[in-house]
mmCIF file of C-alpha atoms (C1' of nucleotides) in Angstrom:
data_model
loop_
_atom_site.group_PDB
_atom_site.id
_atom_site.type_symbol
_atom_site.label_atom_id
_atom_site.label_comp_id
_atom_site.label_asym_id
_atom_site.label_seq_id
_atom_site.Cartn_x
_atom_site.Cartn_y
_atom_site.Cartn_z
ATOM 1 C CA MET T 1201 0.000 0.000 0.000
ATOM 2 C CA THR T 1202 1.719 3.123 -1.181
ATOM 3 C CA GLU T 1203 1.020 6.313 0.709
ATOM 4 C CA SER T 1204 2.043 8.404 -2.268
ATOM 5 C CA GLN T 1205 -1.435 9.607 -3.219
ATOM 6 C CA SER T 1206 -3.565 9.224 -0.167
ATOM 7 C CA GLN T 1207 -5.262 12.597 -0.488
ATOM 8 C CA LYS T 1208 -8.705 11.920 -1.892
ATOM 9 C CA PRO T 1209 -9.874 14.446 -4.451
ATOM 10 C CA ASP T 1210 -13.092 16.315 -3.822
ATOM 11 C CA TYR T 1211 -14.783 15.457 -7.048
ATOM 12 C CA GLU T 1212 -18.160 16.918 -6.222
ATOM 13 C CA ARG T 1213 -16.651 20.288 -5.655
ATOM 14 C CA GLU T 1214 -14.534 19.942 -8.761
ATOM 15 C CA LEU T 1215 -17.551 19.108 -10.862
ATOM 16 C CA ARG T 1216 -19.769 21.783 -9.412
ATOM 17 C CA ASN T 1217 -17.093 24.297 -10.271
ATOM 18 C CA ALA T 1218 -17.080 22.917 -13.761
ATOM 19 C CA GLY T 1219 -20.832 23.512 -13.841
ATOM 20 C CA VAL T 1220 -21.835 19.877 -13.779
ATOM 21 C CA ARG T 1221 -24.954 18.558 -12.091
ATOM 22 C CA ILE T 1222 -24.393 16.172 -9.201
ATOM 23 C CA THR T 1223 -26.774 13.278 -9.616
ATOM 24 C CA ARG T 1224 -27.167 10.172 -7.545
ATOM 25 C CA PRO T 1225 -25.330 7.835 -9.946
ATOM 26 C CA ARG T 1226 -22.554 10.335 -10.270
ATOM 27 C CA ARG T 1227 -22.203 10.672 -6.563
ATOM 28 C CA VAL T 1228 -21.786 6.925 -6.252
ATOM 29 C CA ILE T 1229 -19.234 6.713 -9.028
ATOM 30 C CA LEU T 1230 -17.307 9.668 -7.696
ATOM 31 C CA GLY T 1231 -17.183 8.034 -4.295
ATOM 32 C CA ILE T 1232 -15.734 4.903 -5.810
ATOM 33 C CA LEU T 1233 -13.100 6.815 -7.704
ATOM 34 C CA SER T 1234 -12.207 8.871 -4.664
ATOM 35 C CA ASP T 1235 -11.076 5.921 -2.689
ATOM 36 C CA ALA T 1236 -9.882 3.651 -5.461
ATOM 37 C CA GLY T 1237 -6.277 2.876 -4.701
ATOM 38 C CA ASP T 1238 -5.893 0.943 -7.921
ATOM 39 C CA HIS T 1239 -6.493 1.631 -11.607
ATOM 40 C CA PRO T 1240 -9.925 0.114 -12.274
ATOM 41 C CA ASP T 1241 -11.523 -0.199 -15.688
ATOM 42 C CA ALA T 1242 -15.093 0.805 -16.508
ATOM 43 C CA MET T 1243 -16.492 -2.646 -15.837
ATOM 44 C CA GLU T 1244 -14.823 -2.812 -12.457
ATOM 45 C CA ILE T 1245 -16.100 0.622 -11.527
ATOM 46 C CA PHE T 1246 -19.518 -0.517 -12.682
ATOM 47 C CA ARG T 1247 -19.347 -3.579 -10.429
ATOM 48 C CA ARG T 1248 -18.391 -1.506 -7.437
ATOM 49 C CA ALA T 1249 -21.110 0.986 -8.243
ATOM 50 C CA VAL T 1250 -23.828 -1.629 -8.586
ATOM 51 C CA ALA T 1251 -22.870 -2.969 -5.172
ATOM 52 C CA ILE T 1252 -23.867 0.414 -3.791
ATOM 53 C CA ASP T 1253 -26.771 1.260 -6.072
ATOM 54 C CA ALA T 1254 -28.095 -1.550 -8.215
ATOM 55 C CA SER T 1255 -29.783 0.783 -10.670
ATOM 56 C CA ILE T 1256 -26.618 2.327 -12.058
ATOM 57 C CA SER T 1257 -25.849 1.468 -15.655
ATOM 58 C CA LEU T 1258 -22.614 0.822 -17.429
ATOM 59 C CA SER T 1259 -23.413 3.619 -19.867
ATOM 60 C CA THR T 1260 -23.487 6.054 -17.032
ATOM 61 C CA VAL T 1261 -20.128 4.841 -15.849
ATOM 62 C CA TYR T 1262 -18.694 5.421 -19.287
ATOM 63 C CA ARG T 1263 -20.373 8.792 -19.586
ATOM 64 C CA THR T 1264 -19.127 9.867 -16.207
ATOM 65 C CA MET T 1265 -15.599 8.787 -16.989
ATOM 66 C CA LYS T 1266 -15.681 10.804 -20.164
ATOM 67 C CA LEU T 1267 -17.006 13.779 -18.260
ATOM 68 C CA LEU T 1268 -14.323 13.562 -15.603
ATOM 69 C CA GLU T 1269 -11.666 13.111 -18.217
ATOM 70 C CA GLY T 1270 -13.006 16.171 -19.944
ATOM 71 C CA VAL T 1271 -12.633 18.388 -16.933
ATOM 72 C CA GLY T 1272 -9.238 16.865 -16.233
ATOM 73 C CA ALA T 1273 -10.280 15.155 -13.027
ATOM 74 C CA ILE T 1274 -9.106 11.722 -14.055
ATOM 75 C CA HIS T 1275 -6.647 10.163 -16.462
ATOM 76 C CA ARG T 1276 -7.490 7.366 -18.839
ATOM 77 C CA HIS T 1277 -4.833 4.785 -19.612
ATOM 78 C CA ALA T 1278 -5.128 2.355 -22.486
ATOM 79 C CA PHE T 1279 -2.644 -0.215 -21.349
ATOM 80 C CA GLU T 1280 -1.843 -3.018 -23.730
ATOM 81 C CA GLY T 1281 -4.439 -5.594 -24.477
ATOM 82 C CA GLY T 1282 -7.158 -4.512 -22.127
ATOM 83 C CA PRO T 1283 -9.907 -1.966 -21.606
ATOM 84 C CA SER T 1284 -9.085 1.570 -20.524
ATOM 85 C CA ARG T 1285 -8.237 1.995 -16.872
ATOM 86 C CA PHE T 1286 -8.728 5.146 -14.859
ATOM 87 C CA GLU T 1287 -7.092 6.999 -12.037
ATOM 88 C CA PRO T 1288 -7.752 10.231 -10.187
ATOM 89 C CA ALA T 1289 -5.680 13.070 -11.593
ATOM 90 C CA ILE T 1290 -4.105 14.066 -8.325
ATOM 91 C CA GLY T 1291 -0.472 14.463 -7.406
ATOM 92 C CA GLU T 1292 2.287 15.032 -9.915
ATOM 93 C CA HIS T 1293 2.743 13.437 -13.260
ATOM 94 C CA HIS T 1294 4.007 9.895 -13.331
ATOM 95 C CA ASP T 1295 4.390 6.994 -15.677
ATOM 96 C CA HIS T 1296 3.479 3.346 -15.192
ATOM 97 C CA LEU T 1297 5.046 -0.039 -14.791
ATOM 98 C CA ILE T 1298 2.521 -2.775 -15.486
ATOM 99 C CA ASP T 1299 3.013 -6.214 -13.989
ATOM 100 C CA ILE T 1300 2.208 -8.426 -16.963
ATOM 101 C CA GLU T 1301 1.444 -11.322 -14.666
ATOM 102 C CA THR T 1302 -1.034 -9.649 -12.335
ATOM 103 C CA GLY T 1303 -2.044 -6.472 -14.118
ATOM 104 C CA ASP T 1304 -0.899 -4.477 -11.129
ATOM 105 C CA VAL T 1305 0.183 -0.950 -11.901
ATOM 106 C CA ILE T 1306 3.132 0.700 -10.235
ATOM 107 C CA GLU T 1307 3.662 4.410 -10.643
ATOM 108 C CA PHE T 1308 7.047 5.967 -11.093
ATOM 109 C CA GLN T 1309 8.532 9.249 -12.062
ATOM 110 C CA SER T 1310 11.783 10.302 -13.657
ATOM 111 C CA ASP T 1311 12.663 13.929 -14.201
ATOM 112 C CA ARG T 1312 15.616 12.811 -16.261
ATOM 113 C CA ILE T 1313 13.467 10.880 -18.691
ATOM 114 C CA GLU T 1314 11.045 13.775 -18.977
ATOM 115 C CA GLU T 1315 13.928 16.076 -19.816
ATOM 116 C CA LEU T 1316 15.311 13.711 -22.407
ATOM 117 C CA GLN T 1317 11.912 13.441 -24.037
ATOM 118 C CA GLN T 1318 11.721 17.194 -24.317
ATOM 119 C CA GLU T 1319 15.178 17.330 -25.826
ATOM 120 C CA ILE T 1320 14.335 14.677 -28.362
ATOM 121 C CA ALA T 1321 11.079 16.307 -29.395
ATOM 122 C CA ARG T 1322 12.824 19.661 -29.700
ATOM 123 C CA SER T 1323 15.559 18.241 -31.843
ATOM 124 C CA LEU T 1324 12.910 16.790 -34.125
ATOM 125 C CA GLY T 1325 11.159 20.124 -34.326
ATOM 126 C CA TYR T 1326 8.180 19.187 -32.198
ATOM 127 C CA ASP T 1327 6.444 20.329 -29.049
ATOM 128 C CA ILE T 1328 5.223 17.496 -26.870
ATOM 129 C CA VAL T 1329 1.522 17.697 -26.134
ATOM 130 C CA HIS T 1330 1.556 14.598 -24.029
ATOM 131 C CA HIS T 1331 3.352 11.310 -23.876
ATOM 132 C CA ARG T 1332 2.993 7.746 -22.807
ATOM 133 C CA LEU T 1333 5.672 5.718 -21.128
ATOM 134 C CA GLU T 1334 4.743 2.264 -19.988
ATOM 135 C CA LEU T 1335 7.061 -0.451 -18.800
ATOM 136 C CA TYR T 1336 5.680 -3.970 -19.013
ATOM 137 C CA GLY T 1337 7.509 -6.402 -16.821
ATOM 138 C CA ARG T 1338 7.437 -9.182 -14.321
ATOM 139 C CA LYS T 1339 8.591 -9.306 -10.757
ATOM 140 C CA ARG T 1340 12.226 -10.270 -10.572
ATOM 141 C CA ARG T 1341 12.579 -13.760 -9.175
ATOM 142 C CA LYS T 1342 14.586 -13.469 -6.026
ATOM 143 C CA ARG T 1343 17.741 -15.510 -6.063
ATOM 144 C CA MET N 1271 11.791 10.515 -46.638
ATOM 145 C CA THR N 1272 14.155 9.102 -44.093
ATOM 146 C CA GLU N 1273 16.812 6.719 -45.304
ATOM 147 C CA SER N 1274 17.133 5.170 -41.886
ATOM 148 C CA GLN N 1275 15.526 1.829 -42.738
ATOM 149 C CA SER N 1276 15.750 1.466 -46.439
ATOM 150 C CA GLN N 1277 16.760 -2.187 -46.382
ATOM 151 C CA LYS N 1278 13.648 -4.131 -47.310
ATOM 152 C CA PRO N 1279 13.131 -7.327 -45.353
ATOM 153 C CA ASP N 1280 12.835 -10.597 -47.219
ATOM 154 C CA TYR N 1281 9.574 -11.686 -45.732
ATOM 155 C CA GLU N 1282 9.040 -14.699 -47.949
ATOM 156 C CA ARG N 1283 12.288 -16.190 -46.819
ATOM 157 C CA GLU N 1284 11.530 -15.305 -43.237
ATOM 158 C CA LEU N 1285 8.161 -16.987 -43.409
ATOM 159 C CA ARG N 1286 9.394 -20.061 -45.225
ATOM 160 C CA ASN N 1287 11.963 -20.510 -42.506
ATOM 161 C CA ALA N 1288 9.179 -20.251 -39.993
ATOM 162 C CA GLY N 1289 7.410 -23.018 -41.885
ATOM 163 C CA VAL N 1290 4.659 -20.873 -43.291
ATOM 164 C CA ARG N 1291 3.016 -21.397 -46.651
ATOM 165 C CA ILE N 1292 3.449 -18.621 -49.189
ATOM 166 C CA THR N 1293 0.089 -17.974 -50.807
ATOM 167 C CA ARG N 1294 -0.936 -15.408 -53.338
ATOM 168 C CA PRO N 1295 -2.654 -13.038 -50.885
ATOM 169 C CA ARG N 1296 0.272 -13.294 -48.541
ATOM 170 C CA ARG N 1297 2.735 -12.507 -51.267
ATOM 171 C CA VAL N 1298 0.803 -9.351 -52.085
ATOM 172 C CA ILE N 1299 0.582 -8.232 -48.473
ATOM 173 C CA LEU N 1300 4.227 -8.991 -47.853
ATOM 174 C CA GLY N 1301 5.153 -6.928 -50.863
ATOM 175 C CA ILE N 1302 3.199 -4.004 -49.530
ATOM 176 C CA LEU N 1303 4.829 -4.252 -46.147
ATOM 177 C CA SER N 1304 8.257 -4.587 -47.646
ATOM 178 C CA ASP N 1305 8.145 -1.219 -49.241
ATOM 179 C CA ALA N 1306 5.920 0.618 -46.845
ATOM 180 C CA GLY N 1307 7.870 3.586 -45.642
ATOM 181 C CA ASP N 1308 5.135 4.568 -43.252
ATOM 182 C CA HIS N 1309 3.199 2.857 -40.464
ATOM 183 C CA PRO N 1310 -0.054 1.756 -42.135
ATOM 184 C CA ASP N 1311 -3.014 0.263 -40.320
ATOM 185 C CA ALA N 1312 -4.870 -2.858 -41.416
ATOM 186 C CA MET N 1313 -7.407 -0.973 -43.473
ATOM 187 C CA GLU N 1314 -4.708 0.934 -45.302
ATOM 188 C CA ILE N 1315 -2.804 -2.254 -46.027
ATOM 189 C CA PHE N 1316 -6.062 -3.740 -47.230
ATOM 190 C CA ARG N 1317 -6.615 -0.824 -49.597
ATOM 191 C CA ARG N 1318 -3.150 -1.135 -51.047
ATOM 192 C CA ALA N 1319 -3.590 -4.887 -51.360
ATOM 193 C CA VAL N 1320 -6.920 -4.654 -53.149
ATOM 194 C CA ALA N 1321 -5.335 -2.294 -55.646
ATOM 195 C CA ILE N 1322 -3.056 -5.165 -56.607
ATOM 196 C CA ASP N 1323 -5.399 -8.097 -56.189
ATOM 197 C CA ALA N 1324 -9.073 -7.259 -55.784
ATOM 198 C CA SER N 1325 -9.915 -10.623 -54.254
ATOM 199 C CA ILE N 1326 -7.950 -10.133 -51.061
ATOM 200 C CA SER N 1327 -10.043 -9.811 -47.932
ATOM 201 C CA LEU N 1328 -9.592 -7.702 -44.851
ATOM 202 C CA SER N 1329 -9.652 -10.850 -42.735
ATOM 203 C CA THR N 1330 -6.617 -12.113 -44.535
ATOM 204 C CA VAL N 1331 -4.829 -8.863 -43.894
ATOM 205 C CA TYR N 1332 -5.544 -9.184 -40.198
ATOM 206 C CA ARG N 1333 -4.581 -12.839 -40.156
ATOM 207 C CA THR N 1334 -1.359 -12.134 -41.961
ATOM 208 C CA MET N 1335 -0.480 -9.311 -39.603
ATOM 209 C CA LYS N 1336 -1.026 -11.596 -36.674
ATOM 210 C CA LEU N 1337 1.100 -14.233 -38.305
ATOM 211 C CA LEU N 1338 3.946 -11.849 -39.009
ATOM 212 C CA GLU N 1339 3.729 -10.443 -35.530
ATOM 213 C CA GLY N 1340 3.904 -13.976 -34.206
ATOM 214 C CA VAL N 1341 7.142 -14.744 -35.984
ATOM 215 C CA GLY N 1342 8.503 -11.367 -34.985
ATOM 216 C CA ALA N 1343 8.635 -10.003 -38.507
ATOM 217 C CA ILE N 1344 6.607 -6.916 -37.765
ATOM 218 C CA HIS N 1345 5.690 -4.751 -34.800
ATOM 219 C CA ARG N 1346 2.174 -3.688 -33.939
ATOM 220 C CA HIS N 1347 1.661 -0.263 -32.411
ATOM 221 C CA ALA N 1348 -1.587 0.752 -30.772
ATOM 222 C CA PHE N 1349 -1.154 4.485 -30.889
ATOM 223 C CA GLU N 1350 -3.726 6.568 -29.107
ATOM 224 C CA GLY N 1351 -7.199 6.750 -30.479
ATOM 225 C CA GLY N 1352 -6.773 4.773 -33.634
ATOM 226 C CA PRO N 1353 -6.452 1.282 -35.052
ATOM 227 C CA SER N 1354 -3.209 -0.659 -34.721
ATOM 228 C CA ARG N 1355 -0.484 0.344 -37.083
ATOM 229 C CA PHE N 1356 2.300 -1.870 -38.315
ATOM 230 C CA GLU N 1357 5.912 -1.652 -39.282
ATOM 231 C CA PRO N 1358 8.543 -4.109 -40.450
ATOM 232 C CA ALA N 1359 10.717 -5.285 -37.578
ATOM 233 C CA ILE N 1360 13.998 -4.338 -39.120
ATOM 234 C CA GLY N 1361 16.794 -2.229 -37.775
ATOM 235 C CA GLU N 1362 17.329 -1.494 -34.122
ATOM 236 C CA HIS N 1363 14.774 -0.735 -31.502
ATOM 237 C CA HIS N 1364 13.249 2.700 -31.524
ATOM 238 C CA ASP N 1365 10.371 4.621 -30.047
ATOM 239 C CA HIS N 1366 7.870 6.922 -31.726
ATOM 240 C CA LEU N 1367 6.873 10.527 -31.933
ATOM 241 C CA ILE N 1368 3.374 10.887 -33.348
ATOM 242 C CA ASP N 1369 2.340 14.102 -35.026
ATOM 243 C CA ILE N 1370 -1.111 14.645 -33.557
ATOM 244 C CA GLU N 1371 -2.075 16.838 -36.458
ATOM 245 C CA THR N 1372 -1.158 14.572 -39.326
ATOM 246 C CA GLY N 1373 -0.733 11.152 -37.746
ATOM 247 C CA ASP N 1374 2.788 11.004 -39.103
ATOM 248 C CA VAL N 1375 5.159 8.842 -37.136
ATOM 249 C CA ILE N 1376 8.762 9.779 -36.499
ATOM 250 C CA GLU N 1377 11.135 7.224 -35.086
ATOM 251 C CA PHE N 1378 13.754 8.051 -32.524
ATOM 252 C CA GLN N 1379 16.085 6.261 -30.224
ATOM 253 C CA SER N 1380 17.699 7.128 -26.914
ATOM 254 C CA ASP N 1381 20.124 4.806 -25.201
ATOM 255 C CA ARG N 1382 19.965 7.027 -22.176
ATOM 256 C CA ILE N 1383 16.233 6.630 -21.802
ATOM 257 C CA GLU N 1384 16.498 2.893 -22.268
ATOM 258 C CA GLU N 1385 19.085 2.757 -19.507
ATOM 259 C CA LEU N 1386 16.976 4.827 -17.186
ATOM 260 C CA GLN N 1387 14.014 2.581 -17.779
ATOM 261 C CA GLN N 1388 16.081 -0.430 -16.844
ATOM 262 C CA GLU N 1389 17.268 1.281 -13.705
ATOM 263 C CA ILE N 1390 13.759 2.208 -12.696
ATOM 264 C CA ALA N 1391 12.383 -1.254 -13.290
ATOM 265 C CA ARG N 1392 15.276 -2.781 -11.368
ATOM 266 C CA SER N 1393 14.760 -0.486 -8.440
ATOM 267 C CA LEU N 1394 11.116 -1.513 -8.370
ATOM 268 C CA GLY N 1395 12.073 -5.165 -8.443
ATOM 269 C CA TYR N 1396 10.997 -5.832 -11.999
ATOM 270 C CA ASP N 1397 12.452 -7.077 -15.242
ATOM 271 C CA ILE N 1398 11.198 -5.227 -18.290
ATOM 272 C CA VAL N 1399 9.646 -7.511 -20.867
ATOM 273 C CA HIS N 1400 8.895 -4.687 -23.225
ATOM 274 C CA HIS N 1401 7.975 -1.075 -23.067
ATOM 275 C CA ARG N 1402 6.145 1.629 -24.884
ATOM 276 C CA LEU N 1403 7.321 5.185 -25.221
ATOM 277 C CA GLU N 1404 5.279 7.464 -27.401
ATOM 278 C CA LEU N 1405 5.552 11.216 -27.691
ATOM 279 C CA TYR N 1406 2.483 12.975 -29.039
ATOM 280 C CA GLY N 1407 3.208 16.412 -30.323
ATOM 281 C CA ARG N 1408 2.820 19.000 -32.982
ATOM 282 C CA LYS N 1409 5.342 20.586 -35.245
ATOM 283 C CA ARG N 1410 6.915 23.599 -33.611
ATOM 284 C CA ARG N 1411 5.754 26.770 -35.305
ATOM 285 C CA LYS N 1412 8.821 28.442 -36.687
ATOM 286 C CA ARG N 1413 9.341 31.942 -35.346
ATOM 287 C "C1'" DA W 296 -43.329 23.346 -1.272
ATOM 288 C "C1'" DA W 297 -44.677 23.198 -6.182
ATOM 289 C "C1'" DT W 298 -43.195 24.157 -11.071
ATOM 290 C "C1'" DG W 299 -40.518 23.833 -15.283
ATOM 291 C "C1'" DC W 300 -37.228 22.317 -18.180
ATOM 292 C "C1'" DA W 301 -32.693 21.181 -19.649
ATOM 293 C "C1'" DA W 302 -29.508 17.811 -18.057
ATOM 294 C "C1'" DT W 303 -29.155 13.112 -17.073
ATOM 295 C "C1'" DT W 304 -30.483 8.406 -16.983
ATOM 296 C "C1'" DG W 305 -31.223 3.310 -18.328
ATOM 297 C "C1'" DC W 306 -31.949 0.555 -21.998
ATOM 298 C "C1'" DA W 307 -31.180 -1.353 -26.340
ATOM 299 C "C1'" DA W 308 -29.209 -0.846 -30.489
ATOM 300 C "C1'" DA W 309 -25.243 0.906 -33.034
ATOM 301 C "C1'" DT W 310 -20.358 1.552 -33.689
ATOM 302 C "C1'" DC W 311 -15.401 0.428 -34.471
ATOM 303 C "C1'" DG W 312 -11.586 -2.497 -34.835
ATOM 304 C "C1'" DT W 313 -10.683 -7.077 -34.818
ATOM 305 C "C1'" DT W 314 -11.468 -12.113 -34.606
ATOM 306 C "C1'" DT W 315 -13.739 -16.378 -35.800
ATOM 307 C "C1'" DG W 316 -16.648 -20.447 -37.788
ATOM 308 C "C1'" DC W 317 -17.254 -22.546 -41.829
ATOM 309 C "C1'" DA W 318 -17.352 -24.405 -46.365
ATOM 310 C "C1'" DA W 319 -14.717 -23.764 -50.508
ATOM 311 C "C1'" DC W 320 -10.199 -23.400 -52.247
ATOM 312 C "C1'" DT W 321 -5.008 -23.964 -52.762
ATOM 313 C "C1'" DG W 322 0.070 -24.720 -51.929
ATOM 314 C "C1'" DG W 323 3.406 -27.876 -52.430
ATOM 315 C "C1'" DA W 324 5.157 -32.502 -50.581
ATOM 316 C "C1'" DA W 325 4.697 -37.076 -52.143
ATOM 317 C "C1'" DT U 98 -1.443 -35.858 -60.474
ATOM 318 C "C1'" DT U 99 -3.077 -36.628 -56.139
ATOM 319 C "C1'" DC U 100 -3.928 -35.245 -51.678
ATOM 320 C "C1'" DC U 101 -4.972 -32.848 -47.581
ATOM 321 C "C1'" DA U 102 -3.715 -29.724 -44.026
ATOM 322 C "C1'" DG U 103 -3.194 -24.940 -44.381
ATOM 323 C "C1'" DT U 104 -5.450 -20.954 -46.117
ATOM 324 C "C1'" DT U 105 -9.076 -18.197 -47.916
ATOM 325 C "C1'" DG U 106 -13.412 -15.112 -48.310
ATOM 326 C "C1'" DC U 107 -17.560 -14.298 -46.336
ATOM 327 C "C1'" DA U 108 -20.591 -13.234 -42.841
ATOM 328 C "C1'" DA U 109 -21.449 -13.402 -38.327
ATOM 329 C "C1'" DA U 110 -19.530 -12.759 -33.582
ATOM 330 C "C1'" DC U 111 -16.722 -10.207 -30.655
ATOM 331 C "C1'" DG U 112 -15.343 -6.771 -26.734
ATOM 332 C "C1'" DA U 113 -15.083 -2.115 -25.555
ATOM 333 C "C1'" DT U 114 -17.321 1.928 -25.998
ATOM 334 C "C1'" DT U 115 -20.795 5.199 -27.732
ATOM 335 C "C1'" DT U 116 -25.337 6.688 -28.939
ATOM 336 C "C1'" DG U 117 -30.624 7.574 -29.793
ATOM 337 C "C1'" DC U 118 -34.495 7.868 -27.324
ATOM 338 C "C1'" DA U 119 -38.146 8.295 -24.163
ATOM 339 C "C1'" DA U 120 -38.548 8.530 -19.254
ATOM 340 C "C1'" DT U 121 -36.626 10.611 -15.157
ATOM 341 C "C1'" DT U 122 -34.501 13.977 -12.113
ATOM 342 C "C1'" DG U 123 -31.579 17.841 -10.400
ATOM 343 C "C1'" DC U 124 -32.127 22.224 -9.155
ATOM 344 C "C1'" DA U 125 -32.998 27.186 -10.263
ATOM 345 C "C1'" DT U 126 -37.134 29.494 -10.152
ATOM 346 C "C1'" DT U 127 -41.429 30.797 -8.353
#
DNA sequence: AATGCAATTGCAAATCGTTTGCAACTGGAA
DNA sequence: TTCCAGTTGCAAACGATTTGCAATTGCATT
């Protein structure tokens, strides 16, 4: 359990400020996201939501994710070979190491790599709008 | 037109060695891949193939791509927001800068970044199986 | 507290990229 | 040439996600 991002985001406030109506399904979904320590996909969020309010639909989950993504409250990650997974957009930027055995996601950050990326883009005559760095690996067998 | 990877791969030989039958549709698709300077998606390969042999089907394109990927002859890239795009697996490893305006793909390579990735994975107790580094940007406006 | 209406919902159907079942059709070894 | 497993085209199935629509619901307004 990493303590790196334990501050839960106040989504309701964030959305209100963005002029978005707070409905019952949204409140449920936002609650789930707030204390999700992992990187759940839409179906998983849907499962957790239904456990709280059986009437919530998968469409609404998808629509809410799109909404939150739109206002920059969450990030969507399309890791290899699976559905999109989401995470609250709190804390500083980081990249991901995906455990190809378990699907677990480990966050990491490297200023040096970020710098190098900038340099490379510059040298190619480009401005980076965003980037994607994902390491896919397996836990090193201890020896 | 970059000259970086102008050596066309001999797919037929590669496939024969892998014990794969060389059929007419495959020959056409392989030809297209051999001299594709870009990173076409399945539909684009299909279009180019049909222009040569109208009887080729999209299924066959997909099946052939999967086959080639399986023997390591091509790489599949799932860039953001679009279908998979393919490129011959020749030359050394490289990453990609995607022009978000045009979809153009520019290849680049950074030993330093590769090293840093290794370091990071190590420090997290992982072995990297593969990785994905994509820069999404737009051409810098000259000033 | 009651009203009004645009925003939001659930549902089912549609979409997109890709894969698959199947019967017909080949490579290419014998 | 024969033969048959490998390969094909087609259409249907697929998984993830989006959408049209009619019914519902926040919530600003009375």
